[in-house]
Amino acid sequence: MMIKETSLRRDPDLRGELAFLARGCDFVLPSRFKKRLKSFQQTQIQNKPEKKPGTPLPPTATFPSSPRPLSPVPHVNNVVNAPLSINIPRFYFPEGLPDACSNHEQTLSKIETAFMDIEDQKADIYEMGKIAKLCGCPLYWKAPMFRAAGGERTGFVSAQSFVAMWRKLLNYHHDDASKFICLLAKPSCNSLEQEDFIPLLQDVVDTHPGLTFLKDAPEFHSRYITTVIQRIFYTVNRSWSGKITSTEIRKSNFLQTLALLEEEEDINQITDYFSYEHFYVIYCKFWELDSDHDLYISQADLSRYNDQASSNRIIERIFSGAVTRGKTVQKEGRMSYADFVWFLISEEDKRNPTSIEYWFRCMDMDGDGVLSMYELEYFYEEQCERMEAMGIEPLPFHDLLCQMLDLVKPASDGKITLRDLKRCRMAHIFYDTFFNLEKYLDHEQRDPFAVQKDVENEGPEPSDWDRFAAEEYETLVAEESAQAQFQEGSFEDYETEEPVSPSEIGNKGNKSQIVTSSLSEKCGKLQSVDEE
């Protein structure tokens, strides 16, 4: 039923709501408006006089020549304009940005030609290196490529199987990170777990010129591979999920470091992930603590690290499962070698982002994402007890708390978050204050201006972990050399046969030879444990 405009003006409330609608206000409920409108229509029908037959139409209302100004009546537009179609270009490419200029068929043709030069057109894992370079990939992608094309089952890869695999990969994966995940991951998985890296790293151990001395010591292979895997996850897996995604690969330097293995013959120059010297330091530290050499250490064993520098309360938090994977630590009270790698790097490099998260998880006892004053006092109490036992008067907690709050400058009063610690760039001093007495006393005796200079230094300085590993490696090698010379001297008095050849003397002066001979004794004992 049509409603005259003059009739609408008779209801001021309805006029007000129509005005709101005209201005685009959204607080007028449609149901309420319809109810009011229906009530108004019924009133108009009841008040309308009945029209009798033959009754002339009412005269048309006449308006004066000079009409008085009327209040504006809102105009309700019942026609809703359709929104314009906006073409938003695609901006999310989980498998990498497709390259329209790349010629995949030309690449596949080169691969087929390369297989023609191989006997029976079947490539083994060593010949796969040339195929990897033709695909535009680093040399050490050859083992993942070999496995992805089915070479693990048959011992070789045919041209047809490899071309079919590579064509499919090029169609769905467009950048290096996505391709790498596809090659290493299990079928229908889009992330990498720890065991997925084993074939790749075993190939590095077998073929890299910087690790040739390990060919005669296969018992080292699994230890070295475990160390490298843990270092990869420590640095790359920023989500702590235990699964590395393509996004995390893109944000890390892992693929660039993997490509460097092809160019650098001395693997110790690649300090990220692959350094054998770093592995040697980590393994020797674990060996010193593992008194029964079963590849597990107890809470008491870990507390002996660095002459019991870490507090018992922080050790208890580590063994509570706050930063370890699996339930072995919680149920059996034992820490594996893999978990020890995380502990050692976190302990010696508290500036590292993962280390900051590691110790924050340990100190956050209630898991609310905030370090409260109660939690800080809980860890500082043991520090005070240890200082008093050494005859050192500890700083009262209230005074220390003021220092720490000035150091961190938290965004919220009385609460220290993970973001606060990462932002302040002094997390190493903060953590050492609460659970590492030796380093805390070192910080107290150090010039505060030198500490500020270290914070402001933006140069490409080696990390705390790199410095620690280099110093410890030199110390360990010196100890092994001295021990070897002592043993040689003790046997010289009893030797009556041929003297030592110059070649043997040269081998004994080699660091890698000394390191390998030292680890051979350790891994020889551990090998019997693994066999059991």
Short mmCIF file of C-alpha atoms in Angstrom, two decimals:
data_model
loop_
_atom_site.label_atom_id
_atom_site.label_comp_id
_atom_site.label_asym_id
_atom_site.label_seq_id
_atom_site.Cartn_x
_atom_site.Cartn_y
_atom_site.Cartn_z
CA MET A 1 0.00 0.00 0.00
CA MET A 2 1.40 3.37 -1.00
CA ILE A 3 1.88 5.88 1.80
CA LYS A 4 1.69 9.54 1.01
CA GLU A 5 4.61 11.71 1.95
CA THR A 6 2.29 14.06 3.84
CA SER A 7 1.05 11.14 5.92
CA LEU A 8 4.59 10.20 6.94
CA ARG A 9 5.16 13.73 8.18
CA ARG A 10 2.37 13.34 10.70
CA ASP A 11 4.42 10.86 12.78
CA PRO A 12 7.49 12.72 14.06
CA ASP A 13 9.03 9.55 15.56
CA LEU A 14 8.81 7.71 12.28
CA ARG A 15 10.27 10.72 10.50
CA GLY A 16 13.25 10.68 12.85
CA GLU A 17 13.97 7.02 12.22
CA LEU A 18 13.72 7.53 8.48
CA ALA A 19 16.21 10.36 8.79
CA PHE A 20 18.60 8.05 10.61
CA LEU A 21 18.24 5.48 7.85
CA ALA A 22 18.92 8.13 5.20
CA ARG A 23 22.16 9.07 6.94
CA GLY A 24 23.30 5.44 6.98
CA CYS A 25 22.98 4.89 10.72
CA ASP A 26 22.93 1.21 11.65
CA PHE A 27 21.45 1.35 15.13
CA VAL A 28 17.80 1.44 13.92
CA LEU A 29 16.59 -2.14 14.16
CA PRO A 30 14.83 -3.28 10.95
CA SER A 31 12.28 -5.34 12.91
CA ARG A 32 11.32 -2.37 15.02
CA PHE A 33 10.99 -0.15 11.97
CA LYS A 34 8.71 -2.66 10.21
CA LYS A 35 6.55 -2.96 13.29
CA ARG A 36 6.13 0.81 13.57
CA LEU A 37 5.43 1.10 9.85
CA LYS A 38 2.80 -1.64 9.94
CA SER A 39 1.07 -0.01 12.91
CA PHE A 40 1.05 3.34 11.09
CA GLN A 41 -0.47 1.75 7.97
CA GLN A 42 -3.29 0.13 9.96
CA THR A 43 -4.11 3.46 11.58
CA GLN A 44 -4.31 5.16 8.20
CA ILE A 45 -6.70 2.47 6.87
CA GLN A 46 -9.03 2.79 9.87
CA ASN A 47 -9.18 6.60 9.69
CA LYS A 48 -9.84 6.68 5.92
CA PRO A 49 -13.57 7.41 5.18
CA GLU A 50 -15.44 4.93 3.07
CA LYS A 51 -16.09 6.08 -0.49
CA LYS A 52 -19.77 5.95 -1.55
CA PRO A 53 -20.84 5.39 -5.17
CA GLY A 54 -21.33 8.65 -7.04
CA THR A 55 -19.32 10.66 -4.55
CA PRO A 56 -17.09 13.09 -6.40
CA LEU A 57 -13.35 12.91 -5.85
CA PRO A 58 -12.02 15.29 -3.24
CA PRO A 59 -10.62 18.49 -4.69
CA THR A 60 -6.91 18.63 -5.23
CA ALA A 61 -5.17 20.55 -2.50
CA THR A 62 -4.06 23.97 -3.63
CA PHE A 63 -0.94 25.64 -2.28
CA PRO A 64 -0.32 29.38 -2.04
CA SER A 65 1.78 31.05 -4.73
CA SER A 66 4.56 31.78 -2.25
CA PRO A 67 4.92 28.52 -0.34
CA ARG A 68 6.42 28.64 3.11
CA PRO A 69 9.64 26.73 3.59
CA LEU A 70 9.03 23.20 4.81
CA SER A 71 11.38 21.08 6.85
CA PRO A 72 13.30 18.76 4.55
CA VAL A 73 11.83 15.31 4.33
CA PRO A 74 14.36 12.52 4.17
CA HIS A 75 14.31 10.63 0.94
CA VAL A 76 14.36 6.90 1.29
CA ASN A 77 16.03 5.24 -1.65
CA ASN A 78 14.79 1.70 -1.98
CA VAL A 79 17.25 0.92 -4.77
CA VAL A 80 20.49 -0.49 -3.46
CA ASN A 81 23.45 0.15 -5.70
CA ALA A 82 25.48 -3.01 -6.37
CA PRO A 83 29.12 -2.72 -5.24
CA LEU A 84 31.65 -2.23 -7.96
CA SER A 85 33.60 -5.33 -8.93
CA ILE A 86 37.21 -4.75 -7.83
CA ASN A 87 39.86 -7.07 -9.20
CA ILE A 88 42.32 -7.64 -6.34
CA PRO A 89 45.46 -9.39 -7.61
CA ARG A 90 46.58 -12.52 -5.82
CA PHE A 91 49.11 -11.76 -3.13
CA TYR A 92 49.55 -15.04 -1.22
CA PHE A 93 51.72 -17.74 -2.78
CA PRO A 94 52.42 -20.50 -0.23
CA GLU A 95 54.42 -22.47 -2.80
CA GLY A 96 56.38 -19.48 -4.07
CA LEU A 97 55.73 -16.85 -6.72
CA PRO A 98 55.39 -18.47 -10.17
CA ASP A 99 57.93 -17.31 -12.73
CA ALA A 100 56.18 -16.76 -16.03
CA CYS A 101 59.50 -16.26 -17.84
CA SER A 102 61.01 -19.62 -16.88
CA ASN A 103 61.16 -22.26 -19.59
CA HIS A 104 60.61 -25.58 -17.84
CA GLU A 105 60.56 -27.64 -21.02
CA GLN A 106 64.01 -26.42 -21.97
CA THR A 107 65.33 -27.46 -18.54
CA LEU A 108 63.70 -30.88 -18.84
CA SER A 109 65.22 -31.31 -22.30
CA LYS A 110 68.70 -30.64 -20.88
CA ILE A 111 68.07 -33.19 -18.15
CA GLU A 112 67.07 -35.83 -20.69
CA THR A 113 70.21 -35.07 -22.70
CA ALA A 114 72.36 -35.47 -19.58
CA PHE A 115 70.81 -38.86 -18.86
CA MET A 116 71.71 -39.92 -22.40
CA ASP A 117 75.39 -39.59 -21.48
CA ILE A 118 74.96 -41.90 -18.47
CA GLU A 119 75.30 -45.63 -18.94
CA ASP A 120 71.87 -47.27 -19.40
CA GLN A 121 70.38 -43.82 -18.67
CA LYS A 122 70.36 -44.73 -14.97
CA ALA A 123 72.01 -42.34 -12.53
CA ASP A 124 73.27 -43.27 -9.06
CA ILE A 125 73.51 -40.81 -6.19
CA TYR A 126 76.98 -39.60 -7.22
CA GLU A 127 75.97 -38.89 -10.82
CA MET A 128 72.91 -37.10 -9.48
CA GLY A 129 75.14 -34.14 -8.61
CA LYS A 130 75.43 -33.16 -12.28
CA ILE A 131 71.66 -33.49 -12.67
CA ALA A 132 71.11 -31.24 -9.65
CA LYS A 133 73.25 -28.52 -11.20
CA LEU A 134 71.29 -28.74 -14.45
CA CYS A 135 68.11 -28.20 -12.43
CA GLY A 136 69.61 -25.03 -10.99
CA CYS A 137 69.95 -26.50 -7.50
CA PRO A 138 72.96 -26.69 -5.12
CA LEU A 139 75.12 -29.80 -5.27
CA TYR A 140 73.95 -31.23 -1.95
CA TRP A 141 70.35 -31.39 -3.11
CA LYS A 142 71.35 -34.55 -4.97
CA ALA A 143 70.45 -36.97 -2.16
CA PRO A 144 66.91 -35.58 -1.68
CA MET A 145 66.42 -35.58 -5.46
CA PHE A 146 67.65 -39.16 -5.66
CA ARG A 147 65.19 -40.30 -2.99
CA ALA A 148 62.27 -38.30 -4.37
CA ALA A 149 62.69 -39.98 -7.77
CA GLY A 150 62.63 -43.47 -6.22
CA GLY A 151 66.36 -44.12 -6.18
CA GLU A 152 66.40 -45.40 -2.63
CA ARG A 153 64.35 -48.47 -3.60
CA THR A 154 66.25 -49.44 -6.73
CA GLY A 155 69.70 -47.92 -6.22
CA PHE A 156 69.43 -45.81 -9.36
CA VAL A 157 67.15 -43.26 -11.04
CA SER A 158 66.01 -43.56 -14.65
CA ALA A 159 65.51 -40.59 -16.94
CA GLN A 160 61.75 -41.18 -17.17
CA SER A 161 61.19 -41.32 -13.42
CA PHE A 162 63.32 -38.26 -12.71
CA VAL A 163 61.80 -36.13 -15.48
CA ALA A 164 58.28 -37.05 -14.34
CA MET A 165 59.12 -36.17 -10.75
CA TRP A 166 60.81 -32.89 -11.64
CA ARG A 167 58.04 -31.80 -14.03
CA LYS A 168 55.44 -32.32 -11.33
CA LEU A 169 57.54 -30.43 -8.81
CA LEU A 170 58.01 -27.47 -11.17
CA ASN A 171 54.28 -27.23 -11.80
CA TYR A 172 53.33 -26.92 -8.13
CA HIS A 173 56.42 -25.53 -6.35
CA HIS A 174 58.00 -22.32 -7.54
CA ASP A 175 60.75 -21.27 -5.13
CA ASP A 176 63.71 -23.03 -3.49
CA ALA A 177 62.10 -23.34 -0.06
CA SER A 178 58.96 -25.00 -1.43
CA LYS A 179 60.99 -27.34 -3.66
CA PHE A 180 63.27 -28.30 -0.78
CA ILE A 181 60.33 -29.15 1.47
CA CYS A 182 58.73 -31.21 -1.30
CA LEU A 183 61.93 -33.20 -1.90
CA LEU A 184 62.65 -34.03 1.74
CA ALA A 185 59.19 -34.33 3.29
CA LYS A 186 57.20 -37.50 3.55
CA PRO A 187 54.37 -38.02 1.02
CA SER A 188 51.41 -35.66 1.52
CA CYS A 189 53.36 -33.66 4.14
CA ASN A 190 54.19 -29.97 3.78
CA SER A 191 56.71 -29.72 6.63
CA LEU A 192 59.97 -31.36 7.67
CA GLU A 193 60.59 -33.43 10.78
CA GLN A 194 63.97 -34.29 12.23
CA GLU A 195 64.37 -37.68 10.59
CA ASP A 196 63.72 -36.15 7.14
CA PHE A 197 67.19 -34.53 7.22
CA ILE A 198 69.12 -37.76 7.78
CA PRO A 199 69.65 -38.75 4.07
CA LEU A 200 70.79 -35.23 3.18
CA LEU A 201 73.29 -35.04 6.07
CA GLN A 202 74.55 -38.57 5.53
CA ASP A 203 75.43 -37.56 1.97
CA VAL A 204 77.30 -34.52 3.33
CA VAL A 205 79.27 -36.77 5.70
CA ASP A 206 80.08 -39.23 2.90
CA THR A 207 81.12 -36.77 0.20
CA HIS A 208 82.24 -33.42 1.67
CA PRO A 209 86.03 -32.99 1.43
CA GLY A 210 86.15 -31.41 4.89
CA LEU A 211 84.84 -34.62 6.47
CA THR A 212 86.96 -37.21 4.69
CA PHE A 213 88.67 -38.18 7.96
CA LEU A 214 85.30 -39.53 9.16
CA LYS A 215 85.22 -42.27 6.53
CA ASP A 216 87.26 -44.52 8.80
CA ALA A 217 85.14 -43.65 11.83
CA PRO A 218 81.50 -44.50 11.02
CA GLU A 219 80.61 -44.44 14.72
CA PHE A 220 80.86 -40.64 14.57
CA HIS A 221 78.32 -40.27 11.77
CA SER A 222 75.14 -40.56 13.81
CA ARG A 223 76.46 -38.22 16.53
CA TYR A 224 77.48 -35.58 14.01
CA ILE A 225 74.17 -35.85 12.12
CA THR A 226 72.18 -35.58 15.37
CA THR A 227 74.13 -32.44 16.31
CA VAL A 228 73.54 -30.79 12.94
CA ILE A 229 69.82 -31.63 12.99
CA GLN A 230 69.40 -30.13 16.44
CA ARG A 231 71.24 -26.98 15.39
CA ILE A 232 69.00 -26.68 12.32
CA PHE A 233 65.83 -26.93 14.39
CA TYR A 234 67.27 -24.65 17.07
CA THR A 235 67.79 -21.88 14.52
CA VAL A 236 65.12 -22.45 11.86
CA ASN A 237 62.10 -23.83 13.74
CA ARG A 238 61.08 -20.53 15.33
CA SER A 239 57.60 -21.85 16.17
CA TRP A 240 58.98 -24.62 18.43
CA SER A 241 56.55 -27.01 16.74
CA GLY A 242 59.11 -29.67 15.84
CA LYS A 243 58.15 -29.25 12.16
CA ILE A 244 59.92 -26.87 9.79
CA THR A 245 57.66 -25.17 7.24
CA SER A 246 58.56 -23.49 3.96
CA THR A 247 57.95 -20.09 5.56
CA GLU A 248 60.53 -20.82 8.25
CA ILE A 249 62.99 -22.02 5.60
CA ARG A 250 62.53 -18.75 3.68
CA LYS A 251 63.14 -16.64 6.78
CA SER A 252 66.34 -18.53 7.70
CA ASN A 253 69.77 -18.78 6.11
CA PHE A 254 69.75 -22.57 5.93
CA LEU A 255 69.49 -22.98 2.13
CA GLN A 256 72.20 -20.37 1.60
CA THR A 257 74.45 -22.15 4.11
CA LEU A 258 73.75 -25.51 2.47
CA ALA A 259 74.83 -24.04 -0.88
CA LEU A 260 78.12 -22.87 0.69
CA LEU A 261 79.13 -26.47 1.35
CA GLU A 262 79.79 -26.84 -2.36
CA GLU A 263 82.19 -23.89 -2.41
CA GLU A 264 83.97 -24.24 0.95
CA GLU A 265 86.22 -27.27 1.43
CA ASP A 266 86.97 -26.50 5.08
CA ILE A 267 83.69 -27.30 6.77
CA ASN A 268 84.81 -25.60 9.98
CA GLN A 269 84.63 -22.26 8.18
CA ILE A 270 80.86 -22.76 7.98
CA THR A 271 80.07 -22.13 11.63
CA ASP A 272 76.30 -22.26 11.09
CA TYR A 273 74.94 -25.79 11.48
CA PHE A 274 77.78 -27.87 9.93
CA SER A 275 81.02 -27.06 11.75
CA TYR A 276 82.80 -30.22 12.92
CA GLU A 277 84.68 -28.26 15.57
CA HIS A 278 81.38 -27.17 17.11
CA PHE A 279 80.19 -30.77 17.10
CA TYR A 280 83.40 -31.83 18.83
CA VAL A 281 82.94 -29.25 21.59
CA ILE A 282 79.31 -30.21 22.20
CA TYR A 283 80.03 -33.93 22.22
CA CYS A 284 83.01 -33.62 24.58
CA LYS A 285 80.96 -31.54 27.01
CA PHE A 286 78.25 -34.18 26.97
CA TRP A 287 80.80 -36.97 27.41
CA GLU A 288 82.21 -35.28 30.52
CA LEU A 289 78.77 -35.22 32.14
CA ASP A 290 77.57 -38.65 30.99
CA SER A 291 79.36 -40.64 33.67
CA ASP A 292 77.87 -44.03 32.71
CA HIS A 293 78.09 -43.29 28.94
CA ASP A 294 74.58 -44.44 28.09
CA LEU A 295 73.87 -41.31 26.01
CA TYR A 296 71.62 -39.91 28.76
CA ILE A 297 72.42 -37.57 31.63
CA SER A 298 70.52 -37.14 34.88
CA GLN A 299 69.63 -33.98 36.72
CA ALA A 300 72.64 -34.46 38.98
CA ASP A 301 74.89 -34.88 35.91
CA LEU A 302 73.65 -31.68 34.30
CA SER A 303 74.10 -29.70 37.51
CA ARG A 304 77.84 -30.47 37.32
CA TYR A 305 78.18 -28.50 34.08
CA ASN A 306 80.69 -25.65 34.35
CA ASP A 307 81.41 -26.42 38.03
CA GLN A 308 77.75 -26.16 39.05
CA ALA A 309 77.40 -22.60 37.75
CA SER A 310 73.67 -23.00 37.07
CA SER A 311 71.25 -23.05 40.00
CA ASN A 312 69.43 -26.20 41.04
CA ARG A 313 66.06 -24.51 40.56
CA ILE A 314 66.69 -23.74 36.89
CA ILE A 315 67.95 -27.30 36.37
CA GLU A 316 64.71 -28.58 37.89
CA ARG A 317 62.72 -26.44 35.48
CA ILE A 318 64.66 -27.87 32.51
CA PHE A 319 63.86 -31.41 33.65
CA SER A 320 60.21 -30.49 34.20
CA GLY A 321 59.66 -30.65 30.43
CA ALA A 322 59.38 -26.90 29.86
CA VAL A 323 61.93 -26.91 27.02
CA THR A 324 62.43 -30.58 26.11
CA ARG A 325 60.66 -32.73 23.55
CA GLY A 326 58.97 -35.99 24.41
CA LYS A 327 58.21 -37.33 27.86
CA THR A 328 61.49 -39.10 28.57
CA VAL A 329 62.82 -36.23 30.66
CA GLN A 330 59.67 -35.97 32.77
CA LYS A 331 59.01 -39.70 33.22
CA GLU A 332 62.53 -41.06 33.54
CA GLY A 333 64.39 -37.94 34.67
CA ARG A 334 66.97 -38.29 31.90
CA MET A 335 68.11 -35.84 29.23
CA SER A 336 69.13 -37.09 25.79
CA TYR A 337 72.09 -35.86 23.77
CA ALA A 338 69.72 -34.01 21.42
CA ASP A 339 68.21 -32.04 24.32
CA PHE A 340 71.70 -31.31 25.64
CA VAL A 341 72.59 -29.58 22.35
CA TRP A 342 69.77 -27.12 22.97
CA PHE A 343 70.83 -26.60 26.58
CA LEU A 344 74.49 -25.94 25.78
CA ILE A 345 73.87 -23.42 22.99
CA SER A 346 71.25 -21.65 25.12
CA GLU A 347 73.57 -21.54 28.11
CA GLU A 348 76.54 -20.13 26.23
CA ASP A 349 74.68 -17.69 23.97
CA LYS A 350 71.86 -16.00 25.85
CA ARG A 351 71.62 -13.25 23.22
CA ASN A 352 70.26 -15.70 20.66
CA PRO A 353 66.48 -15.34 20.08
CA THR A 354 65.90 -19.06 20.66
CA SER A 355 67.98 -18.91 23.83
CA ILE A 356 65.91 -15.99 25.12
CA GLU A 357 62.76 -18.04 24.51
CA TYR A 358 64.39 -21.14 26.06
CA TRP A 359 65.15 -19.49 29.39
CA PHE A 360 61.91 -17.53 29.42
CA ARG A 361 60.00 -20.81 29.27
CA CYS A 362 62.07 -22.10 32.18
CA MET A 363 61.47 -19.04 34.37
CA ASP A 364 57.77 -18.72 33.50
CA MET A 365 56.69 -21.32 36.04
CA ASP A 366 52.94 -20.85 35.67
CA GLY A 367 53.06 -20.55 31.87
CA ASP A 368 51.10 -17.30 31.69
CA GLY A 369 53.58 -15.61 29.35
CA VAL A 370 54.72 -13.14 32.01
CA LEU A 371 57.56 -13.20 34.53
CA SER A 372 56.02 -12.02 37.77
CA MET A 373 57.90 -10.61 40.75
CA TYR A 374 57.21 -13.84 42.63
CA GLU A 375 58.95 -15.91 39.96
CA LEU A 376 61.95 -13.59 39.92
CA GLU A 377 62.24 -13.75 43.70
CA TYR A 378 61.96 -17.55 43.63
CA PHE A 379 65.05 -17.90 41.41
CA TYR A 380 67.01 -15.13 43.14
CA GLU A 381 66.62 -16.75 46.56
CA GLU A 382 69.01 -19.55 45.63
CA GLN A 383 71.49 -17.07 44.20
CA CYS A 384 71.48 -15.27 47.56
CA GLU A 385 72.03 -18.52 49.45
CA ARG A 386 74.98 -19.43 47.26
CA MET A 387 76.55 -15.99 47.58
CA GLU A 388 76.20 -16.08 51.36
CA ALA A 389 77.90 -19.48 51.40
CA MET A 390 80.81 -17.90 49.48
CA GLY A 391 81.02 -15.01 51.94
CA ILE A 392 79.53 -12.48 49.52
CA GLU A 393 76.82 -10.15 50.76
CA PRO A 394 73.95 -10.35 48.24
CA LEU A 395 72.02 -7.36 47.05
CA PRO A 396 68.52 -7.19 48.60
CA PHE A 397 65.84 -8.37 46.20
CA HIS A 398 64.03 -5.03 46.20
CA ASP A 399 67.19 -3.20 45.11
CA LEU A 400 68.00 -5.86 42.54
CA LEU A 401 64.46 -5.70 41.19
CA CYS A 402 64.82 -1.96 40.61
CA GLN A 403 68.02 -2.60 38.66
CA MET A 404 66.41 -5.29 36.52
CA LEU A 405 63.35 -3.17 35.76
CA ASP A 406 65.63 -0.31 34.72
CA LEU A 407 67.57 -2.76 32.58
CA VAL A 408 64.59 -4.30 30.81
CA LYS A 409 62.18 -1.34 30.86
CA PRO A 410 59.02 -3.49 30.58
CA ALA A 411 55.98 -2.08 28.81
CA SER A 412 53.72 -2.95 31.77
CA ASP A 413 54.65 -2.21 35.37
CA GLY A 414 55.48 -5.27 37.41
CA LYS A 415 55.39 -7.65 34.44
CA ILE A 416 58.25 -8.75 32.19
CA THR A 417 57.27 -10.34 28.91
CA LEU A 418 59.26 -12.14 26.25
CA ARG A 419 58.93 -9.12 23.98
CA ASP A 420 60.45 -6.90 26.68
CA LEU A 421 63.50 -9.12 26.98
CA LYS A 422 64.05 -9.31 23.23
CA ARG A 423 63.67 -5.58 22.86
CA CYS A 424 66.06 -4.57 25.65
CA ARG A 425 69.00 -6.55 24.17
CA MET A 426 70.30 -7.23 27.68
CA ALA A 427 68.60 -10.56 28.23
CA HIS A 428 71.91 -12.34 28.89
CA ILE A 429 72.60 -10.15 31.92
CA PHE A 430 69.01 -10.54 33.12
CA TYR A 431 69.09 -14.35 32.96
CA ASP A 432 72.56 -14.73 34.47
CA THR A 433 71.46 -12.61 37.42
CA PHE A 434 68.79 -15.12 38.40
CA PHE A 435 70.33 -18.54 37.78
CA ASN A 436 74.03 -18.43 36.78
CA LEU A 437 76.12 -17.22 39.67
CA GLU A 438 79.51 -17.31 37.97
CA LYS A 439 78.43 -15.19 35.02
CA TYR A 440 76.41 -12.90 37.29
CA LEU A 441 79.53 -12.08 39.32
CA ASP A 442 81.46 -11.51 36.08
CA HIS A 443 78.84 -9.00 34.95
CA GLU A 444 79.00 -7.23 38.31
CA GLN A 445 82.78 -6.77 38.06
CA ARG A 446 82.70 -5.60 34.45
CA ASP A 447 82.75 -1.97 33.42
CA PRO A 448 79.12 -0.90 32.73
CA PHE A 449 80.30 1.33 29.87
CA ALA A 450 81.85 -1.70 28.20
CA VAL A 451 78.52 -3.52 28.46
CA GLN A 452 76.72 -0.60 26.83
CA LYS A 453 79.36 -0.52 24.08
CA ASP A 454 78.70 -4.19 23.32
CA VAL A 455 74.98 -3.49 23.03
CA GLU A 456 75.47 -0.56 20.67
CA ASN A 457 77.93 -2.44 18.46
CA GLU A 458 76.11 -3.35 15.26
CA GLY A 459 79.08 -4.83 13.40
CA PRO A 460 79.23 -8.43 12.17
CA GLU A 461 80.76 -9.71 15.39
CA PRO A 462 80.87 -13.47 16.01
CA SER A 463 78.14 -14.70 18.29
CA ASP A 464 78.77 -15.69 21.90
CA TRP A 465 78.36 -19.30 20.83
CA ASP A 466 80.96 -19.01 18.07
CA ARG A 467 83.46 -17.46 20.50
CA PHE A 468 82.80 -20.10 23.12
CA ALA A 469 83.12 -22.97 20.64
CA ALA A 470 86.39 -21.62 19.21
CA GLU A 471 87.96 -21.17 22.65
CA GLU A 472 86.80 -24.54 23.93
CA TYR A 473 87.99 -26.32 20.80
CA GLU A 474 91.50 -24.87 21.15
CA THR A 475 91.54 -25.87 24.81
CA LEU A 476 90.36 -29.42 24.11
CA VAL A 477 92.84 -29.93 21.27
CA ALA A 478 95.68 -28.64 23.46
CA GLU A 479 94.68 -31.07 26.21
CA GLU A 480 94.53 -33.98 23.75
CA SER A 481 97.92 -33.04 22.30
CA ALA A 482 99.50 -32.85 25.73
CA GLN A 483 98.00 -36.19 26.70
CA ALA A 484 99.20 -37.79 23.46
CA GLN A 485 102.73 -36.45 23.99
CA PHE A 486 102.71 -37.68 27.58
CA GLN A 487 101.68 -41.15 26.47
CA GLU A 488 104.36 -41.19 23.78
CA GLY A 489 106.99 -40.10 26.29
CA SER A 490 105.97 -42.79 28.76
CA PHE A 491 106.36 -45.47 26.09
CA GLU A 492 109.68 -44.21 24.70
CA ASP A 493 111.62 -45.65 27.63
CA TYR A 494 110.33 -49.11 26.87
CA GLU A 495 110.46 -49.03 23.07
CA THR A 496 113.28 -51.08 21.59
CA GLU A 497 111.86 -51.59 18.11
CA GLU A 498 111.58 -49.25 15.10
CA PRO A 499 111.26 -45.50 15.82
CA VAL A 500 108.20 -43.50 14.90
CA SER A 501 108.10 -42.61 11.20
CA PRO A 502 107.98 -38.94 10.11
CA SER A 503 104.59 -39.52 8.49
CA GLU A 504 103.14 -40.68 11.79
CA ILE A 505 104.57 -37.63 13.54
CA GLY A 506 102.93 -35.44 10.91
CA ASN A 507 99.59 -37.14 11.42
CA LYS A 508 99.81 -36.64 15.15
CA GLY A 509 100.26 -32.93 14.66
CA ASN A 510 97.01 -32.71 12.71
CA LYS A 511 94.09 -31.38 14.75
CA SER A 512 91.52 -33.53 13.01
CA GLN A 513 93.63 -36.63 13.57
CA ILE A 514 93.91 -35.84 17.28
CA VAL A 515 90.23 -35.14 17.56
CA THR A 516 89.25 -38.31 15.72
CA SER A 517 91.52 -40.51 17.80
CA SER A 518 90.14 -38.98 20.97
CA LEU A 519 86.53 -39.48 19.93
CA SER A 520 87.24 -43.01 18.73
CA GLU A 521 87.78 -44.13 22.30
CA LYS A 522 84.59 -42.41 23.44
CA CYS A 523 82.39 -43.62 20.61
CA GLY A 524 83.84 -47.11 20.86
CA LYS A 525 82.32 -47.43 24.31
CA LEU A 526 79.05 -45.86 23.21
CA GLN A 527 78.77 -48.24 20.25
CA SER A 528 78.38 -51.19 22.60
CA VAL A 529 75.61 -49.32 24.40
CA ASP A 530 73.75 -48.72 21.12
CA GLU A 531 74.04 -52.38 20.13
CA GLU A 532 72.47 -53.45 23.40
#
